[in-house]
Amino acid sequence: MMPNFRFSFLTAKDLPQLRNTFLEAFADYVVPVQLSEEQLKDKVEREGIVPGFSVGAYVGAEMVGFILTGLGEWQGKSAAYNAGTGVVPMYRGHSLTQQMYAFLLPKLRESGVEQCVLEVIQGNMPAVRAYKKIGFELTRSLSCFRATKQELLLEGESPEQVTISGVTLPDWGTYSSFWEVGPTWQNDINAIKRSKRQAHTLEARNMQQEVVGYISFFRKNGAVAQLGVAEGWRGKGIGTTLLREAVKQVEAPAVMFINIEDAAQSILSFMKGRHFRLLLKQYEMLMPIV
């Protein structure tokens, strides 16, 4: 028998209830999920989550499912980012994700949003199939890595005539010229700009004071959003030095690189050489809605 689901857009007052539903929905997840009130606040900030565009599914007064929606720009177009979809175990098997998107999409279209983007674990085929039914298509394959501070191989001399320092006004135009591939939503320039309380950026400069490398990371959870070195300066220890300096400032016991595109061979090789372990693989998926 189909439960009598009721759908509603959320308000900031719903976030405590949402956190409880989130923990229940992800209790049997592939990767253990923790979400304290502070971590939820950080997630909302970093991913641009807007409660009024996020959906709650209810049976009576109980929230049994949700879609967290971030709003912003993605590859030059307005976009809605799925920052998390969850359904508590008792209510799975009722196509609730599709029903929540059917409730959400008209509001997105009316608001001029042009596309939806999300990531999904590659081994979660029921979710992949559900998103394909809604209209999402695979865009790229991503990998997630983790290493404790003790596991990392960061020894070696710092490159001569290169200085590392923190910056308050990151030079994104220069940094983006170092990219091998573009970052995902959580690691995008806009995500870092939104996270002024959390994010920190270090630059590497040569003797001529030219920027030759940078790293942007989140001190509290140890996630590295971006790491880049100018092409002509790679292989000189700059990336290792930047990461070593970042690790000194990270409060968490481990460092993570989340959602690195599989085509980014330079950074993947770099992480393998520093003893990062593959945590899981995801797909990025995209759906035009105009």
Tab-separated table of N, CA, C and O in Angstrom, residues 38 149 197-198 217-223 246-255:
chain	number	residue	atom	x	y	z
A	38	GLU	N	26.900	21.609	13.682
A	38	GLU	CA	27.921	22.473	13.095
A	38	GLU	C	28.294	22.020	11.690
A	38	GLU	O	28.469	22.847	10.780
A	149	LYS	N	46.953	11.913	8.578
A	149	LYS	CA	48.167	12.735	8.539
A	149	LYS	C	49.414	11.862	8.667
A	149	LYS	O	50.446	12.141	8.041
A	197	ARG	N	34.336	31.283	6.431
A	197	ARG	CA	34.694	30.858	7.789
A	197	ARG	C	35.577	29.612	7.772
A	197	ARG	O	36.320	29.354	8.719
A	198	GLN	N	35.461	28.816	6.712
A	198	GLN	CA	36.097	27.507	6.698
A	198	GLN	C	37.328	27.432	5.809
A	198	GLN	O	38.321	26.773	6.161
A	217	PHE	N	41.801	24.783	0.979
A	217	PHE	CA	41.380	23.651	1.802
A	217	PHE	C	40.506	24.132	2.947
A	217	PHE	O	40.408	25.335	3.231
A	218	PHE	N	39.856	23.167	3.600
A	218	PHE	CA	38.967	23.446	4.717
A	218	PHE	C	39.625	22.949	6.000
A	218	PHE	O	39.859	21.751	6.152
A	219	ARG	N	39.931	23.883	6.876
A	219	ARG	CA	40.715	23.554	8.063
A	219	ARG	C	40.035	22.529	8.961
A	219	ARG	O	40.676	21.630	9.496
A	220	LYS	N	38.722	22.678	9.164
A	220	LYS	CA	38.042	21.843	10.156
A	220	LYS	C	37.954	20.379	9.743
A	220	LYS	O	38.221	19.491	10.545
A	221	ASN	N	37.567	20.113	8.486
A	221	ASN	CA	37.362	18.717	8.094
A	221	ASN	C	38.492	18.142	7.249
A	221	ASN	O	38.473	16.950	6.916
A	222	GLY	N	39.494	18.939	6.888
A	222	GLY	CA	40.647	18.413	6.162
A	222	GLY	C	40.415	18.168	4.682
A	222	GLY	O	41.236	17.511	4.031
A	223	ALA	N	39.318	18.693	4.127
A	223	ALA	CA	39.045	18.498	2.697
A	223	ALA	C	39.815	19.518	1.868
A	223	ALA	O	39.752	20.713	2.131
A	246	ALA	N	49.570	22.938	4.315
A	246	ALA	CA	48.129	22.880	4.590
A	246	ALA	C	47.840	21.895	5.718
A	246	ALA	O	47.024	22.183	6.608
A	247	VAL	N	48.493	20.739	5.695
A	247	VAL	CA	48.264	19.714	6.714
A	247	VAL	C	48.568	20.251	8.112
A	247	VAL	O	47.891	19.912	9.083
A	248	LYS	N	49.556	21.107	8.226
A	248	LYS	CA	49.898	21.701	9.525
A	248	LYS	C	48.737	22.513	10.097
A	248	LYS	O	48.606	22.661	11.315
A	249	GLN	N	47.898	23.037	9.205
A	249	GLN	CA	46.794	23.895	9.643
A	249	GLN	C	45.464	23.151	9.777
A	249	GLN	O	44.501	23.686	10.327
A	250	VAL	N	45.404	21.926	9.253
A	250	VAL	CA	44.170	21.144	9.291
A	250	VAL	C	43.927	20.635	10.717
A	250	VAL	O	44.823	20.079	11.347
A	251	GLU	N	42.707	20.817	11.196
A	251	GLU	CA	42.355	20.368	12.538
A	251	GLU	C	41.948	18.903	12.576
A	251	GLU	O	42.103	18.245	13.606
A	252	ALA	N	41.440	18.371	11.475
A	252	ALA	CA	40.984	16.979	11.418
A	252	ALA	C	42.180	16.024	11.401
A	252	ALA	O	43.290	16.413	11.023
A	253	PRO	N	41.984	14.745	11.757
A	253	PRO	CA	43.080	13.777	11.760
A	253	PRO	C	43.462	13.263	10.374
A	253	PRO	O	44.490	12.611	10.216
A	254	ALA	N	42.634	13.557	9.372
A	254	ALA	CA	42.881	13.055	8.024
A	254	ALA	C	42.662	14.154	6.998
A	254	ALA	O	42.042	15.178	7.267
A	255	VAL	N	43.188	13.915	5.790
A	255	VAL	CA	43.049	14.842	4.666
A	255	VAL	C	42.309	14.114	3.554
A	255	VAL	O	42.556	12.922	3.298
